[in-house]
Each structure stands twice: as structure tokens, then as C-alpha cells.
XYZ file of N, CA and C in Angstrom:
345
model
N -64.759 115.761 94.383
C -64.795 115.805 95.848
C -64.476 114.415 96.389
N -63.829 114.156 97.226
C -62.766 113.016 98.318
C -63.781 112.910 98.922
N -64.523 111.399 98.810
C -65.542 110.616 99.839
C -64.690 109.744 100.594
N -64.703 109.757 101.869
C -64.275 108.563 102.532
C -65.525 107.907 103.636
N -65.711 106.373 103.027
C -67.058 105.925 103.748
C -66.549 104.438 104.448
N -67.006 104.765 106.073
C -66.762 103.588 106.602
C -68.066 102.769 106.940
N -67.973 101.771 106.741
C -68.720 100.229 107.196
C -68.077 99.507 107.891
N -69.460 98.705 108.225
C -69.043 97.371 109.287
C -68.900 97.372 110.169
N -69.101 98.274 111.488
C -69.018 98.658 112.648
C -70.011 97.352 113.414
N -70.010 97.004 114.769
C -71.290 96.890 115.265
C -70.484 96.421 116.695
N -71.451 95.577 117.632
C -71.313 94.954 118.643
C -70.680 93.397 118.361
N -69.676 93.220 119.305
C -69.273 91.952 119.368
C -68.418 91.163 120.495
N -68.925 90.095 121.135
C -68.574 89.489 122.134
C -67.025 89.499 122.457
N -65.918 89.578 123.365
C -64.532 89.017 123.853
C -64.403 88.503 123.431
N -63.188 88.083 122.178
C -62.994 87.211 121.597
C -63.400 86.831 120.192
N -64.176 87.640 119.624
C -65.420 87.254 118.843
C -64.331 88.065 117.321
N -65.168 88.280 116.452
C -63.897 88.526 115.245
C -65.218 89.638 114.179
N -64.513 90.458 113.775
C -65.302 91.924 112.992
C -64.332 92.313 111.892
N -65.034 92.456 110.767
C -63.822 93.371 109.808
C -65.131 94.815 109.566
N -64.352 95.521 109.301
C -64.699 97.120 108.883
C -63.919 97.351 107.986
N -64.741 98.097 106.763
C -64.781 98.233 105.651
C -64.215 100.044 105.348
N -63.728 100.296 104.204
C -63.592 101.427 103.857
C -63.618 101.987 102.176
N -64.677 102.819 101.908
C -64.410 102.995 100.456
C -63.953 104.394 100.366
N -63.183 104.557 98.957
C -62.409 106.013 98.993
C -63.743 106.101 97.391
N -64.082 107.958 97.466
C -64.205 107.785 96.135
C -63.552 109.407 95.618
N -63.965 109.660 94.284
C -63.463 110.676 94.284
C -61.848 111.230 93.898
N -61.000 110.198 94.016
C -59.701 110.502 93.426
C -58.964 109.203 93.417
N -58.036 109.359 93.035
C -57.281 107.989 92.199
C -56.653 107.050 93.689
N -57.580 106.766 94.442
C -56.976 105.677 95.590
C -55.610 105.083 95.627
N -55.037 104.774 94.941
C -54.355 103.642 94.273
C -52.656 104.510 95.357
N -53.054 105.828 94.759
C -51.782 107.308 95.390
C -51.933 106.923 96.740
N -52.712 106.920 97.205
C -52.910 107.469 98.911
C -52.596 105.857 99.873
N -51.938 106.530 100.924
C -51.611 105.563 101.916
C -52.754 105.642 103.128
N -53.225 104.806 103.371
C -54.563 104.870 103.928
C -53.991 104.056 105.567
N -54.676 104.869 106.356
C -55.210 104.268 107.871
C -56.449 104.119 108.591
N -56.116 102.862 109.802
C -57.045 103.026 110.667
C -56.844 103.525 111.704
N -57.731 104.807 111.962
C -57.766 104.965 113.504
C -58.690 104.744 114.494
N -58.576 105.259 115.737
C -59.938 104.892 116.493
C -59.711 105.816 117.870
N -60.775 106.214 118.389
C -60.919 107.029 119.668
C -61.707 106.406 119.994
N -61.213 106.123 121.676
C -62.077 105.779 122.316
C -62.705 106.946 123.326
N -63.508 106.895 124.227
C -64.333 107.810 125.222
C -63.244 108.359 125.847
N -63.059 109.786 125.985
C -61.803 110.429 127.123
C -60.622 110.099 126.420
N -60.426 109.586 125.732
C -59.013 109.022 125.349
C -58.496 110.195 123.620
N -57.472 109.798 123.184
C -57.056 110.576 121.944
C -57.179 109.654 120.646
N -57.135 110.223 119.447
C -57.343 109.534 118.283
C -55.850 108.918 118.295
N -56.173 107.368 118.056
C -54.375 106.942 117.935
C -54.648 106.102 116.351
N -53.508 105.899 115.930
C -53.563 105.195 114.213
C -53.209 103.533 114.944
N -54.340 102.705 114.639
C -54.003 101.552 114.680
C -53.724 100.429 113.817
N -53.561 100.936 112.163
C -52.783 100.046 111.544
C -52.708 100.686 109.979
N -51.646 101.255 109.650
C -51.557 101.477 108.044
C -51.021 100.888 106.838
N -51.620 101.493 105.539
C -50.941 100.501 104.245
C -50.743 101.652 103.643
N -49.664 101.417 103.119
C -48.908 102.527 101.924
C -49.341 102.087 100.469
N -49.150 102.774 99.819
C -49.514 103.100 98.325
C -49.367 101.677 97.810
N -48.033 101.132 98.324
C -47.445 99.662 97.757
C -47.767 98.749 98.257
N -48.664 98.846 99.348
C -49.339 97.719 100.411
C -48.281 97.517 101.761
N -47.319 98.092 102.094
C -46.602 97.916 103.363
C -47.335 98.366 104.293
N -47.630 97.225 105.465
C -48.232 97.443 106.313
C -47.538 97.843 107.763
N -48.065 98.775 108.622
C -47.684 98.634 109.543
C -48.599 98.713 110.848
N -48.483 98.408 112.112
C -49.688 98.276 113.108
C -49.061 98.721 114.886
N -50.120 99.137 115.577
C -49.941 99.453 116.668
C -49.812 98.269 117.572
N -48.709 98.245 118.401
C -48.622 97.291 119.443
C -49.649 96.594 119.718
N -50.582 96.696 119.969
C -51.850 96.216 121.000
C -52.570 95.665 119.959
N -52.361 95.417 118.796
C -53.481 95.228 117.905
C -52.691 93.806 116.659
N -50.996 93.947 116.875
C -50.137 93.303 116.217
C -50.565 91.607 116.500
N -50.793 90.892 115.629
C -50.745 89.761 115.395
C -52.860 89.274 115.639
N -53.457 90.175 116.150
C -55.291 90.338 115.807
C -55.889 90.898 114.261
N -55.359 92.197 114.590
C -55.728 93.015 113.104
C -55.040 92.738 112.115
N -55.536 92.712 111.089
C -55.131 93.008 109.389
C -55.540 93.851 108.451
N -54.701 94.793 108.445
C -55.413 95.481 106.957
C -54.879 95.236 105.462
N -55.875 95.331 105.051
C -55.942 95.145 103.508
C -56.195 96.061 102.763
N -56.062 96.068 101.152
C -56.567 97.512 100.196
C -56.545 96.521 98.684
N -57.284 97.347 98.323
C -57.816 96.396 97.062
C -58.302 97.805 95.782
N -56.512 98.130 95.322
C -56.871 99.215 94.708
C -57.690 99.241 94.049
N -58.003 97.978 93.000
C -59.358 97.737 91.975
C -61.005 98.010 92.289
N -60.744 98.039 93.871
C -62.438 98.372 94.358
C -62.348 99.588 94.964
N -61.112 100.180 95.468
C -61.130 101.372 96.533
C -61.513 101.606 97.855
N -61.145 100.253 98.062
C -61.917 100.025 99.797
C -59.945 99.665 100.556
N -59.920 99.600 101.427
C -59.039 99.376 102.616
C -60.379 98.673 103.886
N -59.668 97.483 104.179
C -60.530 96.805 105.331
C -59.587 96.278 106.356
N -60.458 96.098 107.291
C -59.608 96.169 108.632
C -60.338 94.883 108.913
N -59.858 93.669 109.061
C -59.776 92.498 109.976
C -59.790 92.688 111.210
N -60.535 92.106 112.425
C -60.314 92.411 113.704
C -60.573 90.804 114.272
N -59.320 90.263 114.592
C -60.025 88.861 115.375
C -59.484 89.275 117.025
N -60.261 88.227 117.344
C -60.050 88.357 119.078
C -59.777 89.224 120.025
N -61.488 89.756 119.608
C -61.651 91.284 120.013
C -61.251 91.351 121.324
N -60.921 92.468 122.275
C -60.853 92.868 123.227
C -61.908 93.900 123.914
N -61.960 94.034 125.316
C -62.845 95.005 125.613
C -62.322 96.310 125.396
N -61.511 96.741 125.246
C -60.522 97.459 124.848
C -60.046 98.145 123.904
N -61.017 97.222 122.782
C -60.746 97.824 121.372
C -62.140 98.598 120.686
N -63.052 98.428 122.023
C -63.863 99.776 121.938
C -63.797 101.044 121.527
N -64.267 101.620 120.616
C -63.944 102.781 120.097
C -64.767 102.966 118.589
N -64.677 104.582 118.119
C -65.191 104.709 116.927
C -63.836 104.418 116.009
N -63.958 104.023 115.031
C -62.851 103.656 114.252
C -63.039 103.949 112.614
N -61.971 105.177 112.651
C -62.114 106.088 111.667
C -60.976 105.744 110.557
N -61.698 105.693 109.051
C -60.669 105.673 108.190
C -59.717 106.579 107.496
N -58.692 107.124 106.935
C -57.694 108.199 107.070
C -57.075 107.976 105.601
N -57.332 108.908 104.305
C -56.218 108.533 102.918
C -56.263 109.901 103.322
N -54.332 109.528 103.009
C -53.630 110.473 102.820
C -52.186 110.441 101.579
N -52.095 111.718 101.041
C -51.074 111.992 100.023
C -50.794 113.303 99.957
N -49.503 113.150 100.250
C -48.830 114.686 100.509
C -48.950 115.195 101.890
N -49.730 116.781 101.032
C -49.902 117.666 102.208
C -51.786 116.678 102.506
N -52.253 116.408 101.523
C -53.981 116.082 101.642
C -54.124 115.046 102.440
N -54.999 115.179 103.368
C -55.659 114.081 103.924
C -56.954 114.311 104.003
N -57.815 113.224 103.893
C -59.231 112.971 104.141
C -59.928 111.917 105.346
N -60.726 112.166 105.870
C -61.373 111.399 107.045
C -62.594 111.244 106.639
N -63.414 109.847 106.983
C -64.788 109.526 107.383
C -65.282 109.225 108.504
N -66.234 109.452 108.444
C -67.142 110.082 109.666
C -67.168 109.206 110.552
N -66.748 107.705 110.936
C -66.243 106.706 111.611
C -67.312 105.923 111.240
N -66.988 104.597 112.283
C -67.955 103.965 112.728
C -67.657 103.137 114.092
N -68.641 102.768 114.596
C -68.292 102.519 115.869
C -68.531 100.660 116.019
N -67.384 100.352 116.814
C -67.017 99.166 117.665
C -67.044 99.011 118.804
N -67.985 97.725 118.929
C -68.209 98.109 120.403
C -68.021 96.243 120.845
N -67.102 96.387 121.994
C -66.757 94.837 122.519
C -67.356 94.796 123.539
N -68.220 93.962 123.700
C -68.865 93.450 124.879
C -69.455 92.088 125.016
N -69.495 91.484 126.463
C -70.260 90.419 126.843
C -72.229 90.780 127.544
């Protein structure tokens, strides 16, 4: 059975800097191209930054040159760097492996920017 578990969520000031964590368990990580997404309140789930099997990254406008993701097939985690948070980048922020037709989701965790 495909665990996907997110960490590292919490509160953090304008400006201020957060990484969130992701572990896969359950099948051979290494296959799957993994994302971050995030919903915010009223709004839709959008993908704000992915890594492919080979580590090619790619990222959503609004988040290009703040966020970084990483993957570290040897541990099975994918982590998300977040510097110079915005109020904006509020939201639960959910992790996403996918291969093929399969995809898997965890249950999020939430980010919250505030002063």
C-alpha cells in the first residue's frame, strides 16, 4: 500500500522562510515524478512545483526563483524549500507521486503566512 506523508507545515511571518517535507512509502519512489500542490480557501488545487523521476524541475510563476524542490531517492522524501514567504502562499500544501495511469496524494499540511 502507497503512503504519502507530509511534514513541516506551520505559521510564518512575510518574508520569513519554511521547507515541507514529504515521504513516499510503499513502492519504489525512485519511478514516480512527484509534486507540490496547494489550495487555498475558495480557490482550486494548483501544482506549484514538480520533479521528474530524473530530478527536472519545474515551478509555477509566482513561486519561481522563492521555492525549491528537492528528492532524495535514497530516503524517499521530496521537500519543498519556501523562502520569502508571501501572504499569499497561504494554503494547505499537498504532496502528489505519480507514474503512469497511478497517482497518490497526502492528506496535506497546512501553511500559513502571517504577521
Amino acid at each position: 500500500q502507497v503512503q504519502v506523508v507530509e511534514s513541516g507545515g506551520g505559521l510564518v511571518q512575510p518574508g520569513g522562510s519554511l521547507k515541507i517535507s514529504c515521504t513516499v512509502s510503499g513502492t519504489i519512489f525512485s519511478m514516480y515524478a512527484m509534486g507540490w500542490y496547494r489550495q487555498a480557501p475558495g480557490k482550486q488545487r494548483e501544482l506549484v512545483a514538480g520533479i521528474s523521476s530524473d530530478g527536472s524541475a519545474v515551478y509555477t510563476n509566482s513561486v519561481k526563483g522563492r521555492f525549491t524542490i528537492s528528492r532524495d531517492n535514497a530516503k524517499n522524501t521530496v521537500d519543498l524549500q519556501m523562502n520569502s514567504l508571501k501572504l499569499e502562499d497561504t494554503a494547505v500544501y499537498y504532496c502528489n507521486a505519480r507514474r503512469d495511469e497511478y497517482t497518490y496524494w497526502g492528506q496535506g499540511t497546512q501553511v500559513s503566512v502571517s504577521s
